[in-house]
Structures are given as C-alpha cells and as structure tokens.
Coordinates of N, CA and C in Angstrom, one line a residue:
M27 N 0.9 -1.2 0.0 CA 0.0 0.0 0.0 C 0.9 1.2 0.0
H28 N 0.6 2.2 -0.8 CA 1.3 3.5 -0.9 C 1.2 4.2 0.4
D29 N 2.3 5.0 0.8 CA 2.3 5.7 2.1 C 1.1 6.6 2.3
A30 N 0.6 7.3 1.3 CA -0.5 8.2 1.4 C -1.8 7.4 1.7
E31 N -1.9 6.3 1.0 CA -3.1 5.4 1.2 C -3.1 4.8 2.6
H32 N -1.9 4.4 3.0 CA -1.7 3.8 4.4 C -2.1 4.8 5.4
L33 N -1.7 6.1 5.3 CA -2.0 7.1 6.2 C -3.5 7.3 6.3
I34 N -4.1 7.4 5.1 CA -5.6 7.7 5.0 C -6.3 6.5 5.7
Q35 N -5.8 5.3 5.5 CA -6.4 4.1 6.1 C -6.3 4.2 7.6
L36 N -5.2 4.6 8.1 CA -5.0 4.8 9.6 C -6.0 5.8 10.1
L37 N -6.2 6.9 9.4 CA -7.1 8.0 9.8 C -8.5 7.4 9.9
K38 N -8.9 6.6 8.9 CA -10.2 6.1 8.8 C -10.5 4.9 9.8
T39 N -9.5 4.2 10.3 CA -9.7 3.0 11.1 C -9.4 3.2 12.6
R40 N -8.8 4.4 12.9 CA -8.6 4.6 14.4 C -9.9 4.8 15.1
R41 N -10.0 4.2 16.3 CA -11.2 4.2 17.1 C -10.8 4.5 18.5
S42 N -11.8 5.0 19.3 CA -11.6 5.2 20.7 C -11.8 3.8 21.4
I43 N -10.8 3.4 22.2 CA -10.9 2.1 22.8 C -11.3 2.3 24.3
R44 N -12.2 1.5 24.7 CA -12.7 1.7 26.1 C -12.6 0.4 26.9
S45 N -11.6 -0.5 26.5 CA -11.4 -1.7 27.3 C -9.9 -2.1 27.0
F46 N -9.1 -2.0 28.0 CA -7.6 -2.3 27.8 C -7.2 -3.4 28.7
K47 N -6.2 -4.2 28.2 CA -5.5 -5.1 29.0 C -4.6 -4.4 29.9
S48 N -4.3 -4.9 31.1 CA -3.4 -4.3 32.0 C -1.9 -4.5 31.7
D49 N -1.6 -5.2 30.6 CA -0.2 -5.5 30.2 C 0.6 -4.2 30.0
A50 N 1.8 -4.2 30.4 CA 2.7 -3.0 30.3 C 3.0 -2.8 28.8
V51 N 3.1 -1.5 28.4 CA 3.5 -1.2 27.1 C 5.0 -0.9 27.1
P52 N 5.7 -1.5 26.1 CA 7.2 -1.2 26.1 C 7.5 0.3 26.0
A53 N 8.5 0.7 26.7 CA 8.9 2.1 26.7 C 9.3 2.6 25.3
E54 N 9.8 1.7 24.5 CA 10.1 2.2 23.1 C 8.9 2.6 22.3
L55 N 7.8 1.9 22.5 CA 6.5 2.3 21.8 C 6.0 3.6 22.4
I56 N 6.0 3.7 23.7 CA 5.6 4.9 24.4 C 6.4 6.1 23.8
D57 N 7.7 6.0 23.8 CA 8.5 7.0 23.3 C 8.2 7.4 21.8
Q58 N 8.0 6.4 21.0 CA 7.6 6.7 19.6 C 6.3 7.5 19.5
I59 N 5.4 7.1 20.3 CA 4.1 7.8 20.4 C 4.3 9.3 20.8
I60 N 5.0 9.4 21.9 CA 5.3 10.8 22.4 C 6.0 11.6 21.4
D61 N 7.0 11.0 20.7 CA 7.7 11.8 19.7 C 6.8 12.2 18.6
A62 N 5.8 11.4 18.2 CA 4.8 11.8 17.2 C 4.0 13.0 17.7
G63 N 3.6 12.9 19.0 CA 2.9 14.0 19.6 C 3.6 15.3 19.5
L64 N 4.9 15.3 19.8 CA 5.7 16.5 19.8 C 5.9 17.1 18.4
Y65 N 5.6 16.4 17.4 CA 5.7 16.9 16.0 C 4.3 17.4 15.5
A66 N 3.4 17.5 16.4 CA 2.1 18.1 16.0 C 2.2 19.5 15.6
P67 N 1.4 20.0 14.6 CA 1.5 21.4 14.3 C 1.1 22.2 15.5
S68 N 1.6 23.5 15.5 CA 1.2 24.4 16.6 C 1.3 25.8 16.0
S69 N 0.4 26.6 16.5 CA 0.3 28.0 16.0 C 1.7 28.7 16.1
M70 N 2.1 29.2 14.9 CA 3.3 29.9 14.8 C 4.5 29.1 15.2
G71 N 4.4 27.8 15.3 CA 5.5 26.9 15.6 C 5.9 27.1 17.1
K72 N 5.1 27.6 17.9 CA 5.5 27.9 19.3 C 5.5 26.7 20.2
Q73 N 4.9 25.6 19.8 CA 5.0 24.3 20.6 C 4.6 24.5 22.1
S74 N 3.4 25.0 22.3 CA 2.9 25.4 23.6 C 2.5 24.2 24.5
A75 N 2.3 23.0 23.8 CA 1.9 21.9 24.6 C 3.0 21.1 25.2
I76 N 2.8 20.5 26.3 CA 3.7 19.5 27.0 C 3.0 18.2 27.3
I77 N 3.7 17.2 27.5 CA 3.2 15.9 27.7 C 3.7 15.3 29.1
V78 N 2.8 14.9 29.9 CA 3.3 14.2 31.2 C 2.9 12.7 30.9
A79 N 4.0 11.9 30.8 CA 3.8 10.5 30.5 C 3.8 9.7 31.8
V80 N 2.7 9.1 32.1 CA 2.5 8.4 33.4 C 2.4 6.9 33.1
T81 N 3.4 6.2 33.6 CA 3.3 4.7 33.6 C 3.3 4.2 35.0
N82 N 3.6 5.0 36.0 CA 3.6 4.7 37.4 C 2.2 4.4 37.8
K83 N 1.9 3.1 38.3 CA 0.5 2.7 38.6 C -0.1 3.6 39.7
E84 N 0.7 3.9 40.7 CA 0.1 4.7 41.8 C -0.3 6.1 41.3
V85 N 0.5 6.8 40.5 CA 0.2 8.1 40.0 C -1.0 7.9 39.0
R86 N -1.0 6.9 38.2 CA -2.0 6.6 37.2 C -3.4 6.5 37.9
D87 N -3.3 5.7 39.0 CA -4.6 5.5 39.8 C -5.0 6.8 40.5
R88 N -4.1 7.6 41.0 CA -4.5 8.9 41.6 C -5.2 9.8 40.5
L89 N -4.6 9.9 39.3 CA -5.2 10.6 38.2 C -6.6 10.1 37.9
S90 N -6.7 8.8 37.9 CA -8.0 8.1 37.6 C -9.0 8.5 38.6
A91 N -8.6 8.4 39.9 CA -9.6 8.8 41.0 C -10.0 10.2 41.0
M92 N -9.1 11.1 40.7 CA -9.4 12.5 40.5 C -10.4 12.7 39.4
N93 N -10.1 12.1 38.3 CA -11.0 12.2 37.1 C -12.4 11.7 37.4
A94 N -12.4 10.5 38.0 CA -13.7 9.9 38.3 C -14.5 10.8 39.3
K95 N -13.9 11.4 40.2 CA -14.6 12.2 41.2 C -15.2 13.4 40.4
I96 N -14.4 14.0 39.5 CA -14.9 15.2 38.7 C -16.1 14.7 37.9
F97 N -16.0 13.5 37.3 CA -17.0 13.0 36.4 C -18.3 12.5 37.2
G98 N -18.1 12.2 38.5 CA -19.2 11.8 39.3 C -19.4 10.3 39.2
T99 N -18.3 9.5 39.1 CA -18.4 8.1 39.0 C -17.4 7.4 39.9
E100 N -17.6 6.2 40.2 CA -16.6 5.4 40.9 C -15.8 4.4 40.0
N101 N -16.3 4.4 38.7 CA -15.6 3.5 37.7 C -14.3 4.2 37.3
D102 N -13.4 3.3 36.7 CA -12.1 3.8 36.2 C -12.4 4.5 34.9
P103 N -12.3 5.9 34.8 CA -12.5 6.5 33.5 C -11.4 6.3 32.5
F104 N -10.3 5.7 32.9 CA -9.2 5.4 32.0 C -9.3 3.9 31.4
Y105 N -10.4 3.2 31.7 CA -10.7 1.9 31.1 C -9.6 0.9 31.3
N106 N -8.9 1.0 32.4 CA -7.8 0.0 32.8 C -6.6 0.2 32.0
A107 N -6.5 1.3 31.2 CA -5.3 1.6 30.4 C -4.1 1.8 31.3
P108 N -2.9 1.1 31.0 CA -1.8 1.2 31.9 C -0.9 2.5 31.7
V109 N -1.2 3.2 30.6 CA -0.4 4.4 30.2 C -1.3 5.6 30.1
V110 N -1.0 6.7 30.7 CA -1.7 7.9 30.5 C -0.8 9.0 30.1
L111 N -1.0 9.5 28.9 CA -0.2 10.7 28.4 C -1.1 11.9 28.6
V112 N -0.7 12.7 29.6 CA -1.5 13.9 29.8 C -1.0 15.1 29.0
V113 N -1.8 15.7 28.2 CA -1.4 16.8 27.4 C -1.9 18.1 28.1
L114 N -1.0 19.0 28.3 CA -1.3 20.3 28.8 C -0.7 21.4 27.9
A115 N -1.2 22.6 27.9 CA -0.7 23.6 27.0 C -0.6 24.9 27.8
S116 N 0.3 25.7 27.4 CA 0.6 27.0 28.1 C -0.5 28.0 27.7
K117 N -1.1 28.6 28.7 CA -2.2 29.6 28.5 C -1.6 30.9 27.9
E118 N -0.3 31.0 27.9 CA 0.3 32.2 27.3 C 0.0 32.3 25.8
R119 N -0.3 31.2 25.2 CA -0.6 31.2 23.7 C -2.1 31.2 23.5
P120 N -2.6 32.2 22.7 CA -4.0 32.2 22.5 C -4.6 31.0 21.9
T121 N -3.8 30.2 21.2 CA -4.3 29.0 20.5 C -3.9 27.7 21.3
Y122 N -3.7 27.8 22.6 CA -3.2 26.7 23.3 C -4.2 25.5 23.3
V123 N -5.5 25.7 23.3 CA -6.4 24.5 23.2 C -6.2 23.8 21.9
C124 N -6.2 24.5 20.8 CA -6.0 23.9 19.5 C -4.6 23.2 19.4
D125 N -3.6 23.9 19.9 CA -2.2 23.3 19.9 C -2.2 21.9 20.6
G126 N -2.8 21.9 21.8 CA -2.9 20.7 22.6 C -3.7 19.6 22.0
S127 N -4.8 20.0 21.3 CA -5.7 19.1 20.6 C -5.0 18.4 19.5
L128 N -4.2 19.1 18.8 CA -3.4 18.5 17.7 C -2.4 17.5 18.2
V129 N -1.8 17.8 19.4 CA -0.9 16.8 20.0 C -1.7 15.5 20.3
M130 N -2.9 15.7 20.9 CA -3.7 14.6 21.2 C -4.0 13.7 20.0
E131 N -4.3 14.3 18.9 CA -4.6 13.6 17.6 C -3.4 12.8 17.2
N132 N -2.2 13.5 17.2 CA -1.0 12.8 16.8 C -0.7 11.6 17.7
L133 N -0.9 11.7 19.0 CA -0.7 10.6 19.9 C -1.6 9.4 19.6
M134 N -2.9 9.7 19.4 CA -3.9 8.7 19.1 C -3.6 8.0 17.8
L135 N -3.2 8.7 16.7 CA -2.9 8.1 15.5 C -1.6 7.3 15.5
A136 N -0.6 7.8 16.2 CA 0.6 7.0 16.4 C 0.4 5.7 17.1
A137 N -0.4 5.8 18.2 CA -0.8 4.6 18.9 C -1.4 3.5 18.0
H138 N -2.4 4.0 17.2 CA -3.1 3.1 16.3 C -2.1 2.5 15.3
A139 N -1.2 3.3 14.7 CA -0.2 2.9 13.8 C 0.7 1.8 14.4
L140 N 1.0 1.9 15.7 CA 1.8 0.9 16.4 C 1.1 -0.3 17.0
G141 N -0.2 -0.4 16.7 CA -1.0 -1.5 17.1 C -1.5 -1.4 18.5
L142 N -1.6 -0.2 19.1 CA -2.1 0.0 20.4 C -3.5 0.7 20.3
G143 N -4.2 0.6 21.3 CA -5.5 1.3 21.4 C -5.3 2.6 22.2
S144 N -6.2 3.6 22.0 CA -6.1 4.8 22.7 C -7.5 5.4 22.9
C145 N -7.6 6.3 23.8 CA -8.9 7.1 23.9 C -8.6 8.4 24.6
W146 N -9.2 9.4 24.1 CA -9.1 10.8 24.6 C -10.1 10.9 25.8
I147 N -9.5 11.1 27.0 CA -10.4 11.2 28.2 C -10.3 12.7 28.6
H148 N -11.5 13.2 28.8 CA -11.6 14.7 29.1 C -11.4 14.9 30.6
R149 N -11.6 16.1 31.1 CA -11.6 16.5 32.5 C -10.1 16.8 32.9
A150 N -9.2 16.8 32.0 CA -7.8 17.2 32.4 C -7.8 18.7 32.9
K151 N -8.6 19.5 32.3 CA -8.6 20.9 32.7 C -9.0 21.0 34.2
E152 N -10.0 20.3 34.5 CA -10.5 20.4 35.9 C -9.5 19.7 36.9
E153 N -8.9 18.6 36.4 CA -7.9 17.9 37.3 C -6.8 18.8 37.7
F154 N -6.2 19.5 36.7 CA -5.0 20.3 36.9 C -5.3 21.7 37.4
E155 N -6.6 22.0 37.7 CA -7.0 23.2 38.4 C -7.1 22.9 39.9
L156 N -7.2 21.6 40.3 CA -7.2 21.2 41.7 C -5.8 21.3 42.3
P157 N -5.8 21.6 43.6 CA -4.5 21.6 44.3 C -3.6 20.4 44.1
E158 N -4.3 19.2 44.1 CA -3.5 18.0 43.9 C -2.9 17.9 42.5
G159 N -3.6 18.4 41.5 CA -3.1 18.4 40.1 C -1.9 19.4 40.0
K160 N -2.1 20.6 40.6 CA -1.0 21.6 40.6 C 0.2 21.1 41.3
E161 N 0.0 20.3 42.4 CA 1.1 19.8 43.2 C 1.9 18.7 42.4
L162 N 1.1 17.9 41.6 CA 1.8 16.9 40.8 C 2.7 17.6 39.7
L163 N 2.2 18.6 39.1 CA 3.0 19.4 38.1 C 4.2 20.0 38.7
A164 N 4.0 20.6 39.9 CA 5.1 21.2 40.6 C 6.2 20.2 41.0
S165 N 5.8 19.0 41.4 CA 6.7 17.9 41.8 C 7.5 17.4 40.6
L166 N 7.0 17.7 39.3 CA 7.7 17.3 38.1 C 8.6 18.4 37.6
G167 N 8.5 19.6 38.3 CA 9.3 20.7 37.8 C 8.6 21.5 36.7
V168 N 7.3 21.3 36.5 CA 6.6 22.0 35.5 C 6.2 23.4 36.0
E169 N 6.7 24.4 35.4 CA 6.5 25.8 35.8 C 5.7 26.5 34.7
G170 N 4.8 27.4 35.1 CA 4.1 28.2 34.1 C 2.6 27.9 34.3
D171 N 1.8 28.6 33.5 CA 0.4 28.6 33.6 C -0.2 27.6 32.5
Y172 N -0.3 26.3 32.9 CA -0.7 25.3 31.9 C -2.2 24.9 32.2
E173 N -2.9 24.6 31.2 CA -4.2 24.0 31.3 C -4.2 22.6 30.7
G174 N -4.9 21.7 31.4 CA -5.0 20.3 30.9 C -5.9 20.3 29.7
I175 N -5.4 19.7 28.7 CA -6.2 19.6 27.4 C -6.9 18.2 27.4
G176 N -6.2 17.2 27.7 CA -6.8 15.8 27.7 C -5.8 14.8 28.1
H177 N -6.3 13.6 28.4 CA -5.5 12.4 28.7 C -5.6 11.5 27.5
C178 N -4.5 11.1 27.0 CA -4.5 10.1 25.9 C -4.1 8.8 26.7
V179 N -5.1 7.9 26.9 CA -4.9 6.7 27.6 C -4.5 5.7 26.5
L180 N -3.5 4.8 26.8 CA -2.9 3.9 25.9 C -2.8 2.5 26.5
G181 N -2.9 1.5 25.6 CA -2.6 0.1 26.0 C -3.0 -0.8 24.9
Y182 N -2.9 -2.1 25.2 CA -3.3 -3.1 24.3 C -4.9 -3.3 24.5
I183 N -5.5 -3.5 23.3 CA -7.0 -3.6 23.3 C -7.4 -4.9 23.9
D184 N -8.4 -4.8 24.8 CA -9.0 -6.0 25.4 C -10.3 -6.2 24.6
G185 N -10.3 -7.1 23.6 CA -11.5 -7.4 22.8 C -11.2 -7.0 21.4
E186 N -12.3 -6.8 20.7 CA -12.3 -6.5 19.3 C -12.2 -4.9 19.1
M187 N -11.6 -4.6 17.9 CA -11.6 -3.2 17.5 C -13.0 -2.8 17.2
P188 N -13.5 -1.7 17.7 CA -14.9 -1.2 17.4 C -15.0 -0.9 15.9
K189 N -16.1 -1.0 15.4 CA -16.4 -0.6 14.0 C -16.8 0.8 13.9
A190 N -16.5 1.4 12.8 CA -16.8 2.9 12.6 C -18.4 3.0 12.5
A191 N -18.8 4.1 13.1 CA -20.2 4.5 13.0 C -20.4 5.0 11.5
P192 N -21.5 4.9 10.9 CA -21.7 5.5 9.6 C -21.5 7.0 9.7
R193 N -20.9 7.5 8.7 CA -20.6 9.0 8.6 C -21.9 9.7 8.4
R194 N -22.2 10.7 9.1 CA -23.4 11.5 8.9 C -23.3 12.2 7.6
E195 N -24.4 12.3 6.9 CA -24.5 13.0 5.6 C -24.6 14.5 5.7
N196 N -24.4 15.1 4.6 CA -24.6 16.6 4.5 C -23.6 17.4 5.4
R197 N -22.4 17.0 5.5 CA -21.4 17.7 6.3 C -20.4 18.4 5.5
V198 N -20.5 18.3 4.2 CA -19.5 19.0 3.4 C -20.3 19.9 2.4
Y199 N -19.8 21.2 2.3 CA -20.4 22.1 1.4 C -19.3 22.6 0.5
Y200 N -19.5 22.3 -0.8 CA -18.5 22.7 -1.8 C -18.7 24.1 -2.3
V201 N -17.7 24.9 -2.4 CA -17.7 26.2 -3.1 C -16.8 26.1 -4.3
K202 N -17.4 26.1 -5.5 CA -16.5 26.0 -6.7 C -16.5 27.2 -7.5

C-alpha cells in the first residue's frame, strides 16, 4: 500500500478504545508515540503543549480517581489503560487549546499505527486546576500557567476493535 493510502487508512480506522488489558506497554513504543505528539502542528510553531507521561501505577490511579470524582463516578474513567499521556498547554498562547488538541490527535494516530489502542479522556482541565493536580505538576518541575487539554490513555486492546459508525451525511459544502 502506498504511504498516502496507508495514512488515510489509519485515519479512517482509528477508534476510541474503552477496554484495555493491564499489560505493560514497552517504553520504546511509548517514546515513539510521544515523539509523534511532539511533532504536531502548533500556532506559529510555538509548541505550547507539553506531555506528562504516566506509567507509574500509583500516579495513574491517583489521576483516575481525581478524574472519576470530577465525572461523578466510581468507575475507572481510563478503562484500565496502563499508560496515561496527559497533554497540557501554556495559556500564554491564545491557541493553546488547538495546539494541545493537535498533539492529542497525533498521539492517538501514532498509537493506532503501532498496534495500540487509545482514547481521549476529558476533564484534564478540571484535574489540573485542583491543588492535587497543581502539586503533581510542581513535583515534576513544570512551571508556568498550563491548562489540561486531555488524557491520551494507551494500551493493548482487550477485545475487538470497534467498527466505525456510519458517517453523517450533508457535512460538506463545496464552493466551486
């Protein structure tokens, strides 16, 4: 398959995964995914987004508990995924939400290309507004005014790859 065709196929077949095996993901794969995220486009090339890569189970579980509390559930909002890549972006850039969202997309596509499942989990904004979230960032040496954009949870899929929902019609308007 030609590279362009392969890329388009990856774009069309990536799905949000909501059931993960607890198996560890090799560091080399995580690093490849992170690297792809760091190459996401950003406004004026300012690269306002950062990634906090969490493979430590205790920290992962703390983030999950914070997220669940915000969401109002006791279930694991990370669907048992062993890896959480938290994307935050500097509020100094007016386009920080877009910049961080592009990083999230690159992370999810890279995971899919490497045979892993991923899912964008929201509520990172609320998590890192909490004292506990701010303390975690400070403990990592993260300085600045960052907002949580999302959690890209990663791991091996437990079960079958979900099928794509039919695409809604009348979403493109051509101007010729």
